[in-house]
mmCIF file of C-alpha atoms and ligand atoms in Angstrom:
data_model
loop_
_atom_site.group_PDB
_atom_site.id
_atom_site.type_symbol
_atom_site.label_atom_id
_atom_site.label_comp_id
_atom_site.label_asym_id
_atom_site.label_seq_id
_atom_site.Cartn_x
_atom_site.Cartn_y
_atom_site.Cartn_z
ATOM 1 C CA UNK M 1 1.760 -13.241 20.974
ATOM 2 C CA UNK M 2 -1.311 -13.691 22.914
ATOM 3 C CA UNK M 3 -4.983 -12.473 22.202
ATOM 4 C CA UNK M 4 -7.778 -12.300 24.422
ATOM 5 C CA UNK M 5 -10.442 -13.887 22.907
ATOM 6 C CA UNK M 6 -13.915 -12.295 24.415
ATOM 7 C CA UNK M 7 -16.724 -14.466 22.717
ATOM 8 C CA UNK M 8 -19.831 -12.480 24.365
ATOM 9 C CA UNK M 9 -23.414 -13.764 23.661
ATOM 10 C CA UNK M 10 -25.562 -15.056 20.999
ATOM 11 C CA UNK M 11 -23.794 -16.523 17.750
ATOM 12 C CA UNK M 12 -19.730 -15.376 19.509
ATOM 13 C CA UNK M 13 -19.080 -18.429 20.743
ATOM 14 C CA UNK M 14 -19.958 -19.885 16.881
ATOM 15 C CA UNK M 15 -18.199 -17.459 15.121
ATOM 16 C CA UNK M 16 -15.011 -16.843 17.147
ATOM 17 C CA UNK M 17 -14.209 -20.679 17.285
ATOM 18 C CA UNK M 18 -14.179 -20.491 13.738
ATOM 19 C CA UNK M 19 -11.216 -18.119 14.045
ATOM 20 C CA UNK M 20 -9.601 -19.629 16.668
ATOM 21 C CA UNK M 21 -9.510 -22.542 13.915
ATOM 22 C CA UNK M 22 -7.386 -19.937 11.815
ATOM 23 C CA UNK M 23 -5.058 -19.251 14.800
ATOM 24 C CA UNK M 24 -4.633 -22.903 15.798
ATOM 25 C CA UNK M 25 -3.896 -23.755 11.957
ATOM 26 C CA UNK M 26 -1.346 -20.747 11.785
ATOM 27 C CA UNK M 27 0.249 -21.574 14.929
ATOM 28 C CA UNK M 28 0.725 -25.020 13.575
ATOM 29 C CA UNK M 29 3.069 -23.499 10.762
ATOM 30 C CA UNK M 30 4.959 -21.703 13.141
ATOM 31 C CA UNK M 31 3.632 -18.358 13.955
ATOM 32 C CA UNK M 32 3.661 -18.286 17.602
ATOM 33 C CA UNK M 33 0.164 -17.500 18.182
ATOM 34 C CA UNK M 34 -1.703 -18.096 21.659
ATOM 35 C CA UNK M 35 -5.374 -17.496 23.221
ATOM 36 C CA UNK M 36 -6.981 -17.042 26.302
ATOM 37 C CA UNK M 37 -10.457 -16.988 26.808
ATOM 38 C CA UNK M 38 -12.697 -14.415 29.241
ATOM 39 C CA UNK M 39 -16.873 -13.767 29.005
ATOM 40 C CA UNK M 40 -17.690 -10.608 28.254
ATOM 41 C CA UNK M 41 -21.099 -8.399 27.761
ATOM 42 C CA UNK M 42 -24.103 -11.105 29.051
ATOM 43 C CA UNK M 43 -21.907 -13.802 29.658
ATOM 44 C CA UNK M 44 -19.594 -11.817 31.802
ATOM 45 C CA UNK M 45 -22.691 -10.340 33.860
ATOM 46 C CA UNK M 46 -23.848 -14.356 34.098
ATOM 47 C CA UNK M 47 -20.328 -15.523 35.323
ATOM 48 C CA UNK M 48 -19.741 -12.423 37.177
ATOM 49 C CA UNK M 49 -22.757 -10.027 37.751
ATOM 50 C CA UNK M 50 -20.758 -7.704 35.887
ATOM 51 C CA UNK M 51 -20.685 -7.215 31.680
ATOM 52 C CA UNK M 52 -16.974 -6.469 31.529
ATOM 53 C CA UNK M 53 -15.821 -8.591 34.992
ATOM 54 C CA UNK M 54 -12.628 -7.342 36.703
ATOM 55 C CA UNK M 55 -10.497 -10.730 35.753
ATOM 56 C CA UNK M 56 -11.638 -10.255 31.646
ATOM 57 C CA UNK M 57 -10.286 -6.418 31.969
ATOM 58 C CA UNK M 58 -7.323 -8.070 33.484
ATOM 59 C CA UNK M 59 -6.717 -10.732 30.721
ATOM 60 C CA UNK M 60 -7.373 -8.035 28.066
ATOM 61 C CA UNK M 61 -4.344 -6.034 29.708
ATOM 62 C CA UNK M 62 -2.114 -9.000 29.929
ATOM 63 C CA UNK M 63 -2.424 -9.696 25.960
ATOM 64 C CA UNK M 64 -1.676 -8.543 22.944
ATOM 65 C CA UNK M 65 -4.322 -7.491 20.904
ATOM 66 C CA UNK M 66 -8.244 -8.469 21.946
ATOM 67 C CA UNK M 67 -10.766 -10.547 19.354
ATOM 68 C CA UNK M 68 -14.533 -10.053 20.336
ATOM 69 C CA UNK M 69 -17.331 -11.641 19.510
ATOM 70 C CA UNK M 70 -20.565 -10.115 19.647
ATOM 71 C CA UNK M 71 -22.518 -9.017 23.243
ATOM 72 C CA UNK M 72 -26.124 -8.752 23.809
ATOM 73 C CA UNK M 73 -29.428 -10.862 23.537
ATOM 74 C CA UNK M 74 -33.014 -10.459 24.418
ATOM 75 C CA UNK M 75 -32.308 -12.629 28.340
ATOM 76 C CA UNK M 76 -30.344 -9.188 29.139
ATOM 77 C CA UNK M 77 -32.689 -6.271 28.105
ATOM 78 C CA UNK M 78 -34.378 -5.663 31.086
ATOM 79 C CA UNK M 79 -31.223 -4.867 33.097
ATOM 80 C CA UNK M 80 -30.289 -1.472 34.314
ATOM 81 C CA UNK M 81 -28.091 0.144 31.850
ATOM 82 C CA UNK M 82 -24.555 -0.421 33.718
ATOM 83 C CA UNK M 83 -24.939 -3.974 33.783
ATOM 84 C CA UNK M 84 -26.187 -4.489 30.123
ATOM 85 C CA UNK M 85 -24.027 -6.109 27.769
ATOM 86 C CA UNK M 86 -23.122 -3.439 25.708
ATOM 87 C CA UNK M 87 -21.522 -1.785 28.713
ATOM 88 C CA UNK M 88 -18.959 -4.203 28.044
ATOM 89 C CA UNK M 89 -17.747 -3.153 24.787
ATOM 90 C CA UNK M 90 -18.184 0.474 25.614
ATOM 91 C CA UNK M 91 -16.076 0.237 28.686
ATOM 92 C CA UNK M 92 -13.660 -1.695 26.529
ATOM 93 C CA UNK M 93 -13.822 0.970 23.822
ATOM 94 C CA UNK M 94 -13.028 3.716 27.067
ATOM 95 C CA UNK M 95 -10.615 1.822 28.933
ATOM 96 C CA UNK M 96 -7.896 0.932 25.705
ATOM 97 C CA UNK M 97 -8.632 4.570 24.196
ATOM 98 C CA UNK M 98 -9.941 3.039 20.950
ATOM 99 C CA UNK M 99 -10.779 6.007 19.155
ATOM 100 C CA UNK M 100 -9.947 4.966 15.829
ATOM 101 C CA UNK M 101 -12.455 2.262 14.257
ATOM 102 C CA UNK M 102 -12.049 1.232 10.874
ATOM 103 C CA UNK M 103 -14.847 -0.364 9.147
ATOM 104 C CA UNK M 104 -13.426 -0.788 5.690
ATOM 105 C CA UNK M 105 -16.666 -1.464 3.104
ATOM 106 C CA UNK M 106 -15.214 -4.007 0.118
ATOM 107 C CA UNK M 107 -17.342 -5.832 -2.282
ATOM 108 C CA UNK M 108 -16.196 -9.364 -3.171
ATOM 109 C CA UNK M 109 -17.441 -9.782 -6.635
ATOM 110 C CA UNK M 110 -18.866 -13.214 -6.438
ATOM 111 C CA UNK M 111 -20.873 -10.886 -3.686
ATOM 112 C CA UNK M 112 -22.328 -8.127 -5.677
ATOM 113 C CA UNK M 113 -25.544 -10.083 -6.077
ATOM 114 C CA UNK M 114 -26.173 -10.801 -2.657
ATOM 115 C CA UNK M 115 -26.618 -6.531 -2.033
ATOM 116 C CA UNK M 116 -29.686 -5.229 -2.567
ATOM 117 C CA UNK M 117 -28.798 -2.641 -4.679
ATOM 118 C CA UNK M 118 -27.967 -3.196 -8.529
ATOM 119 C CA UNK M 119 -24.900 -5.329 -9.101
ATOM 120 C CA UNK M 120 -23.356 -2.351 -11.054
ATOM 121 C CA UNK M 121 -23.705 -0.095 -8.206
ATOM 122 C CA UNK M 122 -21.961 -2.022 -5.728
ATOM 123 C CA UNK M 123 -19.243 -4.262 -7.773
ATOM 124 C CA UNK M 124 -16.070 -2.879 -6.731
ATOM 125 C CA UNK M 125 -16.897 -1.321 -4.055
ATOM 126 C CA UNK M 126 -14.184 -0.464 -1.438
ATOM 127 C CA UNK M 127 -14.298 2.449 0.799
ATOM 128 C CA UNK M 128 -13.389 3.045 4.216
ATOM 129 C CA UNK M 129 -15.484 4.351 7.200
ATOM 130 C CA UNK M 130 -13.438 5.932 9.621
ATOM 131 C CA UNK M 131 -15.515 6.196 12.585
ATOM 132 C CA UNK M 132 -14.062 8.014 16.361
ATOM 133 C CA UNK M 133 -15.090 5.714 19.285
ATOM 134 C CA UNK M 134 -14.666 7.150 22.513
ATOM 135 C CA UNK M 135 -16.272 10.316 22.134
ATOM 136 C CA UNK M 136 -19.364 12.187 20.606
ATOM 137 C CA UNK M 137 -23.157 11.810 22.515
ATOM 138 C CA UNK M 138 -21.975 8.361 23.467
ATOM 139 C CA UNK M 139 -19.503 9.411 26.398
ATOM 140 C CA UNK M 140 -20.603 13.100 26.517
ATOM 141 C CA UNK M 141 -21.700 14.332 30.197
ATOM 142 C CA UNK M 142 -24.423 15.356 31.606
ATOM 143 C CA UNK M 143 -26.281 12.566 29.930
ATOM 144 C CA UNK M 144 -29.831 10.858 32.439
ATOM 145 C CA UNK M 145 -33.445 11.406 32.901
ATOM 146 C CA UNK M 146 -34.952 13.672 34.853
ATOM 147 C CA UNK M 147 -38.269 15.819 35.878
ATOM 148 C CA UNK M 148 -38.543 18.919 34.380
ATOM 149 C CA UNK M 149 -39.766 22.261 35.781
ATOM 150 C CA UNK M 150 -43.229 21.238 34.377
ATOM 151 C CA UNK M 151 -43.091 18.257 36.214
ATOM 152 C CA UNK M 152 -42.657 16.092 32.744
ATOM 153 C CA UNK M 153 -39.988 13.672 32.222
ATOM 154 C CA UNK M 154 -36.979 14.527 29.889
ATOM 155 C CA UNK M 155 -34.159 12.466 28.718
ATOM 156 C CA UNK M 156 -30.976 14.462 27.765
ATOM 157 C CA UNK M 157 -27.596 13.248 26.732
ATOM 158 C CA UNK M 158 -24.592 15.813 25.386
ATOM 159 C CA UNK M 159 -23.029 15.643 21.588
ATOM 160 C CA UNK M 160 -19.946 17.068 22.512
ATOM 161 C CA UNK M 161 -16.173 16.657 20.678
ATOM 162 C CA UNK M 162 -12.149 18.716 21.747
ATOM 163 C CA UNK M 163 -10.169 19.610 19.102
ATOM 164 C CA UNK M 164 -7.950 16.880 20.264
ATOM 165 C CA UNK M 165 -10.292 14.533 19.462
ATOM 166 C CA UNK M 166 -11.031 15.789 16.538
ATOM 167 C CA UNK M 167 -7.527 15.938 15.225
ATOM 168 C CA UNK M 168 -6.088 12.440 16.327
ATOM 169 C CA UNK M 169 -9.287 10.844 13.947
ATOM 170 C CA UNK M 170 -9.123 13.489 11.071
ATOM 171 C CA UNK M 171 -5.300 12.751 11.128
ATOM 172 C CA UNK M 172 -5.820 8.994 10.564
ATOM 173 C CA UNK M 173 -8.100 9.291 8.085
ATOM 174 C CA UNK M 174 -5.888 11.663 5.826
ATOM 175 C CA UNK M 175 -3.150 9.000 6.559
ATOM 176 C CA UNK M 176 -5.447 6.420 5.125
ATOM 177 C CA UNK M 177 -6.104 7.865 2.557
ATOM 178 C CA UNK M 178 -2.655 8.252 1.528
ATOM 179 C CA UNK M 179 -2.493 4.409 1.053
ATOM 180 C CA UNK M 180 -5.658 4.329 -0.998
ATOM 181 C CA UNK M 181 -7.396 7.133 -3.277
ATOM 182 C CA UNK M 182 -6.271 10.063 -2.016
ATOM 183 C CA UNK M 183 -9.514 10.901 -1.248
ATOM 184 C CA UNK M 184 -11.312 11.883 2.458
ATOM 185 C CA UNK M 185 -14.541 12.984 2.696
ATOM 186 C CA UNK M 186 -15.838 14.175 6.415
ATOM 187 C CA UNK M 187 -19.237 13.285 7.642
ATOM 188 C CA UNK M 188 -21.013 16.370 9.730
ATOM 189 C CA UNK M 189 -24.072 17.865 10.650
ATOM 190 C CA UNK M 190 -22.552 21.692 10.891
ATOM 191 C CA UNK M 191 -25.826 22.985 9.727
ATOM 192 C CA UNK M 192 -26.845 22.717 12.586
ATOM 193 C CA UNK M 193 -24.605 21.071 15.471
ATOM 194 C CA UNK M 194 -21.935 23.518 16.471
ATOM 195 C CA UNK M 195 -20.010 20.386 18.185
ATOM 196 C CA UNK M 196 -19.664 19.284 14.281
ATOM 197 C CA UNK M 197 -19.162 23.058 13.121
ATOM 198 C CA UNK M 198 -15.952 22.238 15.179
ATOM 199 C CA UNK M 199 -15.314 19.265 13.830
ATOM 200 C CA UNK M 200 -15.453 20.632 10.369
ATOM 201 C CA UNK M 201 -13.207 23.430 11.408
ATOM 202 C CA UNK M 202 -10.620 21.512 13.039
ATOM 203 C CA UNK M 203 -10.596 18.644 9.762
ATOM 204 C CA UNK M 204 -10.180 21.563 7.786
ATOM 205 C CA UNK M 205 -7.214 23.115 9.746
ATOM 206 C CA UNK M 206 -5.727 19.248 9.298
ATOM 207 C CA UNK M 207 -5.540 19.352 5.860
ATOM 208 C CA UNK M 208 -3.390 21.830 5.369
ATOM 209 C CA UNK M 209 -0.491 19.637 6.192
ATOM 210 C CA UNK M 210 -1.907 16.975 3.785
ATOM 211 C CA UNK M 211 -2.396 19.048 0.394
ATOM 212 C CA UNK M 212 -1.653 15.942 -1.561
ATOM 213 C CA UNK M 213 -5.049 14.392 0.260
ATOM 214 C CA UNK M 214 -8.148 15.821 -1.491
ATOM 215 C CA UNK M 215 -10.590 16.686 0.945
ATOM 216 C CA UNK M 216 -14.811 16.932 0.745
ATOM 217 C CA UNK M 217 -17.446 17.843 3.438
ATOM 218 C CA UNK M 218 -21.201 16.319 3.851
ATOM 219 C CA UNK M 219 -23.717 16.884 5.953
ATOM 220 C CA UNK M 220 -24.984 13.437 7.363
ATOM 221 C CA UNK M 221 -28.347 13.023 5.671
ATOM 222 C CA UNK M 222 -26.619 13.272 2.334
ATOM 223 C CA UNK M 223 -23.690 11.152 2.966
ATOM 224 C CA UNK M 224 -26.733 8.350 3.821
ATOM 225 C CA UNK M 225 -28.012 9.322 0.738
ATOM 226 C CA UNK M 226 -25.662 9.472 -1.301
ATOM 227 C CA UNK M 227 -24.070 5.960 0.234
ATOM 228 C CA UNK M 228 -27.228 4.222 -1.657
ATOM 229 C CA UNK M 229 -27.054 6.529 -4.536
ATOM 230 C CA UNK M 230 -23.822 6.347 -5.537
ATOM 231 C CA UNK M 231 -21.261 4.710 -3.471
ATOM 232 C CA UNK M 232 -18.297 4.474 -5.594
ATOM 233 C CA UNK M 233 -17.960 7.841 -5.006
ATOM 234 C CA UNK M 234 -16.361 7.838 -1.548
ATOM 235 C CA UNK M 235 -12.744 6.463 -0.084
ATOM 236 C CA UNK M 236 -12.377 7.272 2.963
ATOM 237 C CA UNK M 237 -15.384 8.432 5.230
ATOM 238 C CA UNK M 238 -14.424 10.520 8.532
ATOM 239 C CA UNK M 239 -16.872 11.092 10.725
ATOM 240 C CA UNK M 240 -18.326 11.248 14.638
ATOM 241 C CA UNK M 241 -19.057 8.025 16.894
ATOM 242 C CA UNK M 242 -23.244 8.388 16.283
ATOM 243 C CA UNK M 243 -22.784 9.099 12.496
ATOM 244 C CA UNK M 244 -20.206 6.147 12.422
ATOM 245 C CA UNK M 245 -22.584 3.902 13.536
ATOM 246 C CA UNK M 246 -25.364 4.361 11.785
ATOM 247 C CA UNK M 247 -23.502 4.850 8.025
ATOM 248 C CA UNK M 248 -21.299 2.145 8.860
ATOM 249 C CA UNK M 249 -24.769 -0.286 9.327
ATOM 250 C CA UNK M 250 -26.250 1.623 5.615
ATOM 251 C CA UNK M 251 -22.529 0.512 3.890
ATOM 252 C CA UNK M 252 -22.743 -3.266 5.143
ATOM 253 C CA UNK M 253 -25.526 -3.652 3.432
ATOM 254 C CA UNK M 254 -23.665 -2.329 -0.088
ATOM 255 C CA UNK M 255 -21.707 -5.676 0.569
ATOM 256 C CA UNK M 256 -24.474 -7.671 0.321
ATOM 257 C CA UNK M 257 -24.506 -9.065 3.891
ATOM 258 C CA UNK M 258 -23.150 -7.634 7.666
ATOM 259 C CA UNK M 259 -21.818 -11.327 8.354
ATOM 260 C CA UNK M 260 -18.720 -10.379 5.856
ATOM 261 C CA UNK M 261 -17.637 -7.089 7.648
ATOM 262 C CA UNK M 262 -14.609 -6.986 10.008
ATOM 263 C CA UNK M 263 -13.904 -4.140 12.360
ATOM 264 C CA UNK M 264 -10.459 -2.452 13.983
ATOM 265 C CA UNK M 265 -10.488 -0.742 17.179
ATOM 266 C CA UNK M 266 -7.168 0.838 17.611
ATOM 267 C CA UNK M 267 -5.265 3.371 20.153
ATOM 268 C CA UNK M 268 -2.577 5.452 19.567
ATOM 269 C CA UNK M 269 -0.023 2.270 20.246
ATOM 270 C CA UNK M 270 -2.020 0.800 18.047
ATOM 271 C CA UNK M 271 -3.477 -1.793 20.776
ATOM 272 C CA UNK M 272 -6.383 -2.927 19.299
ATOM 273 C CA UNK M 273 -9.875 -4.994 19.470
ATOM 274 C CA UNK M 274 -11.307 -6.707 16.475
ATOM 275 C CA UNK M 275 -14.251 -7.651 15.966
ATOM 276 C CA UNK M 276 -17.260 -8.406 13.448
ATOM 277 C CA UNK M 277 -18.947 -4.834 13.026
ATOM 278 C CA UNK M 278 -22.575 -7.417 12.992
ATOM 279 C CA UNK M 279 -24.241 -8.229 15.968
ATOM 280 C CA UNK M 280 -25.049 -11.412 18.547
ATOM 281 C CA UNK M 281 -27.845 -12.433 16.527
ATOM 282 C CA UNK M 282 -29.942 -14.155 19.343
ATOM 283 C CA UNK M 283 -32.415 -15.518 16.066
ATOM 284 C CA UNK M 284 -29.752 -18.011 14.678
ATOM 285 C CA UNK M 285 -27.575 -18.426 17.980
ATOM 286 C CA UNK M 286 -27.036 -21.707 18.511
ATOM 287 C CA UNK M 287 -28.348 -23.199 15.139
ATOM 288 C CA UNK M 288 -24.504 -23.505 13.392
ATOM 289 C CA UNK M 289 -25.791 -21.460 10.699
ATOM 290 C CA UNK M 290 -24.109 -18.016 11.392
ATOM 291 C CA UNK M 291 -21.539 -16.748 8.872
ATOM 292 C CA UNK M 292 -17.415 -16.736 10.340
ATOM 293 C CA UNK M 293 -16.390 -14.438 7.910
ATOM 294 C CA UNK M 294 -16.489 -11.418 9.536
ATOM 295 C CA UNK M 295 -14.636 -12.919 12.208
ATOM 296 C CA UNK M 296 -12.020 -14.564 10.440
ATOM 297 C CA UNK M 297 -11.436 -11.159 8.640
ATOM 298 C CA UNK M 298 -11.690 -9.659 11.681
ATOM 299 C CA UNK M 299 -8.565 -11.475 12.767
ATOM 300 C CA UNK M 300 -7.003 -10.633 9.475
ATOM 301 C CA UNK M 301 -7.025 -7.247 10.735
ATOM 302 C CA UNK M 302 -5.335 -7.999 14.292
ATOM 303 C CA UNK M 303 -2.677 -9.739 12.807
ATOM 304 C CA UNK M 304 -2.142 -6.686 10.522
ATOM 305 C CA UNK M 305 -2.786 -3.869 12.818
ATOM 306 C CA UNK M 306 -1.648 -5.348 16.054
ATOM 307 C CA UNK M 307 0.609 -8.205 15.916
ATOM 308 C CA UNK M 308 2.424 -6.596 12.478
ATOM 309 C CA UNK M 309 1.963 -10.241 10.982
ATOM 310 C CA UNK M 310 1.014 -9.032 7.222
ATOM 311 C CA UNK M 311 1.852 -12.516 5.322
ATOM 312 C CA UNK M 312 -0.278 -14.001 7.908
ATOM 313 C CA UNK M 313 -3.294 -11.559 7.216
ATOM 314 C CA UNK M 314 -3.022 -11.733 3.496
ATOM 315 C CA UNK M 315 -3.166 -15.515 3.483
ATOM 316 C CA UNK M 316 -6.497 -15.715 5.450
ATOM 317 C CA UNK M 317 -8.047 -12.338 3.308
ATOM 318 C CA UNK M 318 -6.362 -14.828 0.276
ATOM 319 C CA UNK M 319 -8.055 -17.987 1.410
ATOM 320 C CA UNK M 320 -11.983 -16.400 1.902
ATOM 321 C CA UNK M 321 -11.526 -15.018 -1.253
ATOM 322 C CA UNK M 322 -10.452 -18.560 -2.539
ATOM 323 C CA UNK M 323 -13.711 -20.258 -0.784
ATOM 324 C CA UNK M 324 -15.936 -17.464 -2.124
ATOM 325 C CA UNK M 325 -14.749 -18.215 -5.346
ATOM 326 C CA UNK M 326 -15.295 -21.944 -5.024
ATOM 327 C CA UNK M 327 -18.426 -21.177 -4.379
ATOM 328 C CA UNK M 328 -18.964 -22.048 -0.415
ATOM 329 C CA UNK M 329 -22.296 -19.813 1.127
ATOM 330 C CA UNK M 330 -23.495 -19.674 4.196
ATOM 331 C CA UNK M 331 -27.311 -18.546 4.624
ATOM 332 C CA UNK M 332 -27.072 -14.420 4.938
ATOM 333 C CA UNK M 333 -24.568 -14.527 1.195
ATOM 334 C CA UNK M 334 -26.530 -17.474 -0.548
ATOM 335 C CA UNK M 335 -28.767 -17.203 -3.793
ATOM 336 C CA UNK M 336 -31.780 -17.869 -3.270
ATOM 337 C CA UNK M 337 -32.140 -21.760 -3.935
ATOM 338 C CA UNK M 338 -28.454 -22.535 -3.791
ATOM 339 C CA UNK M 339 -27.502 -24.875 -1.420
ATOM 340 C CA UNK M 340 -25.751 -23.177 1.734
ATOM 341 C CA UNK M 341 -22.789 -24.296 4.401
ATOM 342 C CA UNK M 342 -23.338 -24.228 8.002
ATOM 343 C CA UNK M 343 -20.250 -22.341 10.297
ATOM 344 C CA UNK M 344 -18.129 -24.871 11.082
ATOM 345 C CA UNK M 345 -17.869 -26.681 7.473
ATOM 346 C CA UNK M 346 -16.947 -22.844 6.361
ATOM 347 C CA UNK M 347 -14.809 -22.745 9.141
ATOM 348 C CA UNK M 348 -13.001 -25.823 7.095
ATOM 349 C CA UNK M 349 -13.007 -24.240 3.578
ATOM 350 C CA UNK M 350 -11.244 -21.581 4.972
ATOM 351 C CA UNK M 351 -8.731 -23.435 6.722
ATOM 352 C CA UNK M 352 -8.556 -26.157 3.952
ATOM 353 C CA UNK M 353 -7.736 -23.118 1.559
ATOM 354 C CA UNK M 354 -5.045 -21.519 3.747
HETATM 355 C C1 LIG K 1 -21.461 -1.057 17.001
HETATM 356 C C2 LIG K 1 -22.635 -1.385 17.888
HETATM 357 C C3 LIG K 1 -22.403 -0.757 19.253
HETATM 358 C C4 LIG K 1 -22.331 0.742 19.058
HETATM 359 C C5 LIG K 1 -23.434 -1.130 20.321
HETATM 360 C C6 LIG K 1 -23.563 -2.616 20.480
HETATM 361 C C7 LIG K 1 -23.143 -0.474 21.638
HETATM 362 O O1 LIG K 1 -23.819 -0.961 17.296
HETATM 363 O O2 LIG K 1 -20.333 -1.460 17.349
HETATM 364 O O3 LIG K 1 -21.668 -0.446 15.961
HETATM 365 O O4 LIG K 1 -23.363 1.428 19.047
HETATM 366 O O5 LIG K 1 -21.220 1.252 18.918
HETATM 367 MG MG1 LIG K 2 -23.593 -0.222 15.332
#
């Protein structure tokens, strides 16, 4: 089984050698486990003028399952838009079809300080978002900048969802749910959006054939709300690509840090790309101080999702838990004071407690 891994910018190179760690220690007890490496987002437009180069594409096609890394730094923000390095994982998003992300929200108790809300709030948590990927005002056309009739400037881009779309997500999530709580609630803003009066429409029509599936609808603004009032409340969270991204930022912080969230990408053959839901933090790149975790879950979740490995995935979710529990922190999880572990020697933990 081969995976692709795309490292990107920033702290990726730290954090997906860290996993690579995992695979190499796996493959050494016999799961047959290989990787291949390709630059991707600013590395791939410094190797290759382009953020997602032909030959990475190429490599991506040629493996099993993809792990990413994170894309983007401050060196890249003055490019035009096609060649900036979030092109990359948009493309990548597009080419696969990888509507389906999962950003599942769990609090690890040793954790529930580390959140800044109260402990009692968060301990326990575990709900999943459910965000669509390759649709919504992200991909919707006409999108540009142009000069008006008054001669002004005017940005437009289009929010804009098919009842396909709409049904392949909504149908996940009620599937989810059946392994979990029972419980979907659908994110929307059909107060005032009729491409989400759709959406509600069409999520409604779903559920019908999943009776046994209770089923809630919220406009955005209160689901943010009530993510930080009361988050226990929710299971599973369905919504849009925009809404996805910005509630799935709000619940990260419920788990005390974004450097413990992993993230599945899937398509309907349940190809997939995996990868920390954080970002390339340009601020710590480099320093060693960057937290794996999210990575190393992240790979949890190919070797569930992807490669159909689920002994394989439970031992590495079973081993963070174990170095959590002993006590290992790196900087973004640490109370204040305590002392704190750089990447790599968490890289060991977790690999010494596998
Ligand atoms: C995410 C990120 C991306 C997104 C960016 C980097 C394009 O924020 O994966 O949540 O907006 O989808
Ligand atoms: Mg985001």
């Amino acid at each position: 089984m081969k995976i692709a891994v795309l490292a990107g910018d920033g702290i990726g190179p730290e954090i997906t050698q860290q996993a690579e760690r995992v695979i190499a220690a796996l493959a050494s007890d016999g799961l047959k486990l290989e990787t291949e490496h390709a630059p991707v987002g600013g590395a791939g437009y410094d190797a290759a003028g382009d953020p997602l180069p032909e030959a990475t594409l190429r490599l991506c096609e040629q493996s099993d399952a993809i792990l990413f890394g994170a894309v983007g730094g401050p060196k890249y923000d003055a490019l035009p838009r096609p060649k900036r390095p979030e092109q990359g994982l948009l493309r990548l998003r597009k080419h696969f079809d990888l509507f389906a992300n999962l950003r599942p929200a769990t609090v690890f108790p040793e954790l529930a300080h580390a959140s800044t809300l109260r402990p009692e709030i968060v301990a326990g948590l575990d709900i999943l978002i459910l965000r669509e990927l390759t649709g919504d005002i992200y991909f919707g056309q006409p999108r540009g900048i142009r000069t008006n009739e008054a001669g002004e400037r005017e940005g437009f881009d289009t929010m804009r969802y098919s009842e396909g779309e709409i049904r392949r997500i909504a149908q996940l999530a009620f599937e989810a749910a059946r392994k979990r709580n029972r419980r979907v609630c659908s994110v929307d803003k059909a107060n005032v959006l009729e491409t989400t009066q759709l959406w509600r429409d069409v999520v409604t029509e779903l559920h019908a054939q999943y009776a046994d599936v209770e089923l809630t609808h919220m406009y955005v603004d209160n689901a943010a709300m009530q993510l930080v009032r009361n988050p226990k409340q929710f299971d599973v969270i369905v919504t849009g690509n925009m809404f996805g991204d910005i509630l799935s930022d709000e619940a990260s912080m419920l788990t005390g840090s974004i450097g413990m969230l992993p993230s599945a990408s899937l398509n309907a053959k349940r190809f997939g790309m995996y990868e920390p839901i954080h970002g390339s933090a340009p601020d710590i790149a480099g320093k060693g101080v960057a937290n794996p975790l999210a990575t190393i879950l992240s790979l949890a979740m190919l070797l569930r999702h992807s490669l159909d490995q689920e002994a394989a995935a439970a031992r590495i979710e079973a081993a963070v838990r174990k170095v959590l529990a002993q006590g290992l922190r790196t900087g973004d999880i640490a109370e204040p004071g305590k002392r704190t572990v750089g990447t790599r020697e968490m890289g060991d933990a977790v690999i010494a407690a596998l």
